[in-house]
Tab-separated table of C-alpha atoms in Angstrom:
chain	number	residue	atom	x	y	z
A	1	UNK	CA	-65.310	170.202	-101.026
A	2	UNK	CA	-62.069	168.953	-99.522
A	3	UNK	CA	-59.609	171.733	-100.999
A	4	UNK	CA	-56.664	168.972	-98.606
A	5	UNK	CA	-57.863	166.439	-100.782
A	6	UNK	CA	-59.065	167.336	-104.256
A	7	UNK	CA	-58.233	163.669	-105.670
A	8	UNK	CA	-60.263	160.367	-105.725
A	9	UNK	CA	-59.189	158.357	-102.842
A	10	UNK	CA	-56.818	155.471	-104.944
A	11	UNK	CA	-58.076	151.616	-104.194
A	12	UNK	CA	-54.402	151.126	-102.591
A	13	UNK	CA	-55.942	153.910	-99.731
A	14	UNK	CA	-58.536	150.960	-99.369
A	15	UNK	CA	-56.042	147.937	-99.183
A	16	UNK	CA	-54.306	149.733	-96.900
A	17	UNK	CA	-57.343	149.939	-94.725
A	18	UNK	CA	-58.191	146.340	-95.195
A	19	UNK	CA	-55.046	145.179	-94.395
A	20	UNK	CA	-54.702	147.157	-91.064
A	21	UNK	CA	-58.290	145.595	-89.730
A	22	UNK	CA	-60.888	143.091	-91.483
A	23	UNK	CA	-63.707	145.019	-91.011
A	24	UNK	CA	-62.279	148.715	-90.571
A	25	UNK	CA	-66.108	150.215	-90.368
A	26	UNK	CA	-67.507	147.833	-87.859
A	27	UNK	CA	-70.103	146.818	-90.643
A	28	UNK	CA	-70.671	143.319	-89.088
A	29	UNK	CA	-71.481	144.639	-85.399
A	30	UNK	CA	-72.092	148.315	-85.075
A	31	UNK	CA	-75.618	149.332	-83.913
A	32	UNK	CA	-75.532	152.427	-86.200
A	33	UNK	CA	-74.458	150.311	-89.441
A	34	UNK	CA	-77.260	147.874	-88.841
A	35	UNK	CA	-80.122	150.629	-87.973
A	36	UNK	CA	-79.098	152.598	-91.266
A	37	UNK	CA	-78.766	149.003	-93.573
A	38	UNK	CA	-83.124	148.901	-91.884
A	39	UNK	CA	-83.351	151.719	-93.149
A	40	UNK	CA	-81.948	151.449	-96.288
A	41	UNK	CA	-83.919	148.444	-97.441
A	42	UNK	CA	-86.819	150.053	-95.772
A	43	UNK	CA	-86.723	152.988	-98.333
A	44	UNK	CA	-86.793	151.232	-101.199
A	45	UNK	CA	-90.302	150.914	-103.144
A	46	UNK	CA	-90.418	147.912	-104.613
A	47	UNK	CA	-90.149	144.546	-103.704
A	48	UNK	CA	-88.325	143.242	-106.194
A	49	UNK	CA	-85.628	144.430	-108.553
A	50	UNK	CA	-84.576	142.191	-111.660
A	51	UNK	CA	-81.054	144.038	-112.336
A	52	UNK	CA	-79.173	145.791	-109.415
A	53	UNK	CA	-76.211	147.317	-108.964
A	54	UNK	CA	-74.447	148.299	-105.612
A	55	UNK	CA	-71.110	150.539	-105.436
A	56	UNK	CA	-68.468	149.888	-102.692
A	57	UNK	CA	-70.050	146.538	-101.440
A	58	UNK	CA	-66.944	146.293	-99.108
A	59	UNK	CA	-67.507	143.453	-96.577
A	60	UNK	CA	-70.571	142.701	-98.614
A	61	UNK	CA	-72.963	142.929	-94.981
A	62	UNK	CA	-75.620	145.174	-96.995
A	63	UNK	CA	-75.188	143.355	-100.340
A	64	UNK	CA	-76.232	139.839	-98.559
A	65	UNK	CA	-79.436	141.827	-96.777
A	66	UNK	CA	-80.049	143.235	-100.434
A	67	UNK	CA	-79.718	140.305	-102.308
A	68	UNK	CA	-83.365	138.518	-101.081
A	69	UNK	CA	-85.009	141.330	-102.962
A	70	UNK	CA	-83.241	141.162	-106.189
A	71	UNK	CA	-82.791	138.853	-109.369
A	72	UNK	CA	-79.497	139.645	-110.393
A	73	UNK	CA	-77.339	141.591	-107.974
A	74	UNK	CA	-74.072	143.161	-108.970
A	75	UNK	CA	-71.750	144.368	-106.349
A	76	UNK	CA	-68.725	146.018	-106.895
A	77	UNK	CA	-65.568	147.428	-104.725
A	78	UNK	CA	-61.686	148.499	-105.196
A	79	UNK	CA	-60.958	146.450	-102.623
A	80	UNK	CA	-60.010	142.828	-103.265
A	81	UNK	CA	-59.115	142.287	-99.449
A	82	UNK	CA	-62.725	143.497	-98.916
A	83	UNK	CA	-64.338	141.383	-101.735
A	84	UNK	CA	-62.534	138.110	-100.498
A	85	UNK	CA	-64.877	138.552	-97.596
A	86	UNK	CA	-67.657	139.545	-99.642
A	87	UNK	CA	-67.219	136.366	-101.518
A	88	UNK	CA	-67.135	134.211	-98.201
A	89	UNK	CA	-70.764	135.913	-97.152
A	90	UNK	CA	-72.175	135.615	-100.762
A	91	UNK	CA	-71.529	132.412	-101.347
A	92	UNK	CA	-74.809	130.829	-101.435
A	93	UNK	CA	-76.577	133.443	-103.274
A	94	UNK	CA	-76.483	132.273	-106.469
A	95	UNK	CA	-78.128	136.133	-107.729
A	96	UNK	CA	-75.002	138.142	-106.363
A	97	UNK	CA	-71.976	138.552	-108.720
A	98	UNK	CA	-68.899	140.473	-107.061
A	99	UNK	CA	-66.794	142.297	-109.078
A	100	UNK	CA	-63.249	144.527	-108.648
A	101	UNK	CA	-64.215	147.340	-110.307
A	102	UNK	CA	-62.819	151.245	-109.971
A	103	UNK	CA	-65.649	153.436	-110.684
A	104	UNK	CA	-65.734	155.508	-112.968
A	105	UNK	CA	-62.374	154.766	-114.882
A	106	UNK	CA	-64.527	151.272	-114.853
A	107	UNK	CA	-68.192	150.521	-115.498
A	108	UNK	CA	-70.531	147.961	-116.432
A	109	UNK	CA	-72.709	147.694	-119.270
A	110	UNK	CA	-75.857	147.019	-119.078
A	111	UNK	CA	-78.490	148.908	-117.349
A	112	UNK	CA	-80.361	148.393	-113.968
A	113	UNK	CA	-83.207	149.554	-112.374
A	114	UNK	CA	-81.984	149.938	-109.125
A	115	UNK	CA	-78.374	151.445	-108.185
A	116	UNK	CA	-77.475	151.910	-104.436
A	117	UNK	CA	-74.846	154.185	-104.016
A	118	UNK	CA	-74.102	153.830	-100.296
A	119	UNK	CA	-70.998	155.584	-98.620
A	120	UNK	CA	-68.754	156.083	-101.450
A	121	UNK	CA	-69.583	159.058	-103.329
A	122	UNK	CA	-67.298	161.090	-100.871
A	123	UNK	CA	-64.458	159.003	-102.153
A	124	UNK	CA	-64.370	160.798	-105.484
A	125	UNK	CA	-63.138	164.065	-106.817
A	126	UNK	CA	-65.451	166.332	-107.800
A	127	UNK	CA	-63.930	165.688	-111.538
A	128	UNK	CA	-65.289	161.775	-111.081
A	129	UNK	CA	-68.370	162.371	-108.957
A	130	UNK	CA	-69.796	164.603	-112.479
A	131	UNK	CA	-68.207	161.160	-114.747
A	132	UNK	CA	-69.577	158.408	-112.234
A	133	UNK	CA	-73.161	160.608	-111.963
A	134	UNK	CA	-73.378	160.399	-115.786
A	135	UNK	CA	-72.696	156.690	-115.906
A	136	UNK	CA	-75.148	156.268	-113.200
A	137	UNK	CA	-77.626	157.850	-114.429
A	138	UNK	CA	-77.269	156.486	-118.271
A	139	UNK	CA	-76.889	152.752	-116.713
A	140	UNK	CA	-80.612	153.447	-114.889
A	141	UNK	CA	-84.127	151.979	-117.022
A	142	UNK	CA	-86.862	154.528	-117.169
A	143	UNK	CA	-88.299	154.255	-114.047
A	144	UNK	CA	-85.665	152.857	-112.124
A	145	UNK	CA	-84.609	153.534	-108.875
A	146	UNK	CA	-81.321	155.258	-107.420
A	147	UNK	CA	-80.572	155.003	-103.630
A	148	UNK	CA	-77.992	157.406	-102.118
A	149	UNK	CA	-76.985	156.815	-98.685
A	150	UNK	CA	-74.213	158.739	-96.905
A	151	UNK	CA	-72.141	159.808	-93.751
A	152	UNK	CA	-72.902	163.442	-93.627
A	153	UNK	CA	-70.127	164.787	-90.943
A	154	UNK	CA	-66.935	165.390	-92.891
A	155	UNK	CA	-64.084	163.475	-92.514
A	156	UNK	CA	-60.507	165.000	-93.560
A	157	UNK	CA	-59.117	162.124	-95.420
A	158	UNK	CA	-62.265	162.295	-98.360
A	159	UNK	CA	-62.864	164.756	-100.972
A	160	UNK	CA	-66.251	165.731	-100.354
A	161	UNK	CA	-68.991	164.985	-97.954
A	162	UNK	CA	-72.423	163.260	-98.099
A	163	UNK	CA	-74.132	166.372	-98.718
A	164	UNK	CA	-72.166	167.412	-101.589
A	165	UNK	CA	-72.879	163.834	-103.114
A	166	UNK	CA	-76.713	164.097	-102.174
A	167	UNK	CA	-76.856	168.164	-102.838
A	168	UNK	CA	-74.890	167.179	-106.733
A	169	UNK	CA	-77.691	164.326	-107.546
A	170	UNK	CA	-80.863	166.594	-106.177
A	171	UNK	CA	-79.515	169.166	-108.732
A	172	UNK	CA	-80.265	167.091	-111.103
A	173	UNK	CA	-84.112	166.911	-110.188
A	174	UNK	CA	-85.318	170.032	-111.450
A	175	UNK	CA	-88.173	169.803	-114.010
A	176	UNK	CA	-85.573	169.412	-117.112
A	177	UNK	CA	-83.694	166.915	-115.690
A	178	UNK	CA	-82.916	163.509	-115.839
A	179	UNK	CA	-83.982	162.004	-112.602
A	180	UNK	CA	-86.588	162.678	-109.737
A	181	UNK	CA	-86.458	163.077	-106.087
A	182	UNK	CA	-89.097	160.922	-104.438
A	183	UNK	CA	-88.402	161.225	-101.354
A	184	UNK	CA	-85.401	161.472	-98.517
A	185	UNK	CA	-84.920	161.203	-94.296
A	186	UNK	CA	-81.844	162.826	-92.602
A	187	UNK	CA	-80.527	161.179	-89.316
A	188	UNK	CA	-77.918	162.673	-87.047
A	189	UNK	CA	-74.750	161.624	-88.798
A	190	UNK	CA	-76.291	160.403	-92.329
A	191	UNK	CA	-78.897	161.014	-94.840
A	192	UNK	CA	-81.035	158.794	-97.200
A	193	UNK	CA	-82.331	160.402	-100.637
A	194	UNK	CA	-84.512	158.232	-103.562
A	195	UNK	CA	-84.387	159.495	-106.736
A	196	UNK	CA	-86.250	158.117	-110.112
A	197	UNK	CA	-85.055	157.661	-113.576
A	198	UNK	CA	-87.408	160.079	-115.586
């Protein structure tokens, strides 16, 4: 853990980033953002999933990709500068609903059986990674699936890394607990990890 920066990053860190460039990440062209997305969609088991739910959609690149294999699709971000854009890419698919929503002070209701988690959890505190991995995992059906997918070098702005996201949720895989680790790849500068709703 960051001890420089024990707090959750605040959405106005976000607008801020927004504001400076449109697509601060390079989500629309970089090679490595398009290889991992492959991969991303590539790891998931199913064909289909008839409730989603996607953290930190930002430009909403991966939640358009996403979208074809999903009835309902709900994609969330602190970001409205982000989400405008988001909007613009979404708009003819009808399945995706974007949302400003500030996880986990903020959370929906109903439960999915898929949740992709995909470069955020480094955002929060350690405090809010243990409240957002209990809504998570109360929010998933029986069964259901729960993608992690994270930068793993650390970066001195965020609280934690990608490992301590991935290494907090794998905890939570031994025999008594909730979820199930079905699999995971590591790649030079991020990791993958599926884990199942017991």
């Amino acid at each position: 853990m960051n001890q420089n920066q024990p707090n959750t990053l605040p959405p106005a860190y976000f607008d801020h980033v927004y504001e400076a460039n449109r697509d601060p990440w390079n989500f629309e062209t970089s090679p490595y953002e398009r290889e991992k997305y492959a991969a991303t969609l590539a790891a998931l088991p199913r064909p289909h999933y008839a409730e989603a739910f996607e953290l930190g959609c930002s430009l909403g690149v991966l939640t358009a990709q996403l979208a074809g294999r999903c009835g309902h699709l709900l994609a969330v971000d602190v970001s409205e500068a982000a989400l405008a854009q988001a909007r613009a890419r979404c708009a003819a698919l009808p399945q995706v609903e974007l949302r400003r929503m500030n996880v986990p002070a903020e959370f929906p209701t109903q439960q999915f059986d898929l949740i992709l988690v995909s470069e955020v959890g480094y955002y929060w505190s350690a405090a809010d990674l243990t409240r957002s991995a209990d809504l998570l995992i109360g929010a998933l059906q029986p069964g259901a699936h729960l993608l992690l997918v994270h930068w793993t070098p650390p970066v001195h702005d965020y609280p934690l890394t990608g490992d301590d996201v991935h290494e907090f949720f794998l905890a939570k895989t031994t025999e008594a607990g909730p979820l199930r680790h079905l699999g995971g790849q590591r790649h030079e500068t991020y990791r993958l990890d599926l884990l199942e709703k017991r």
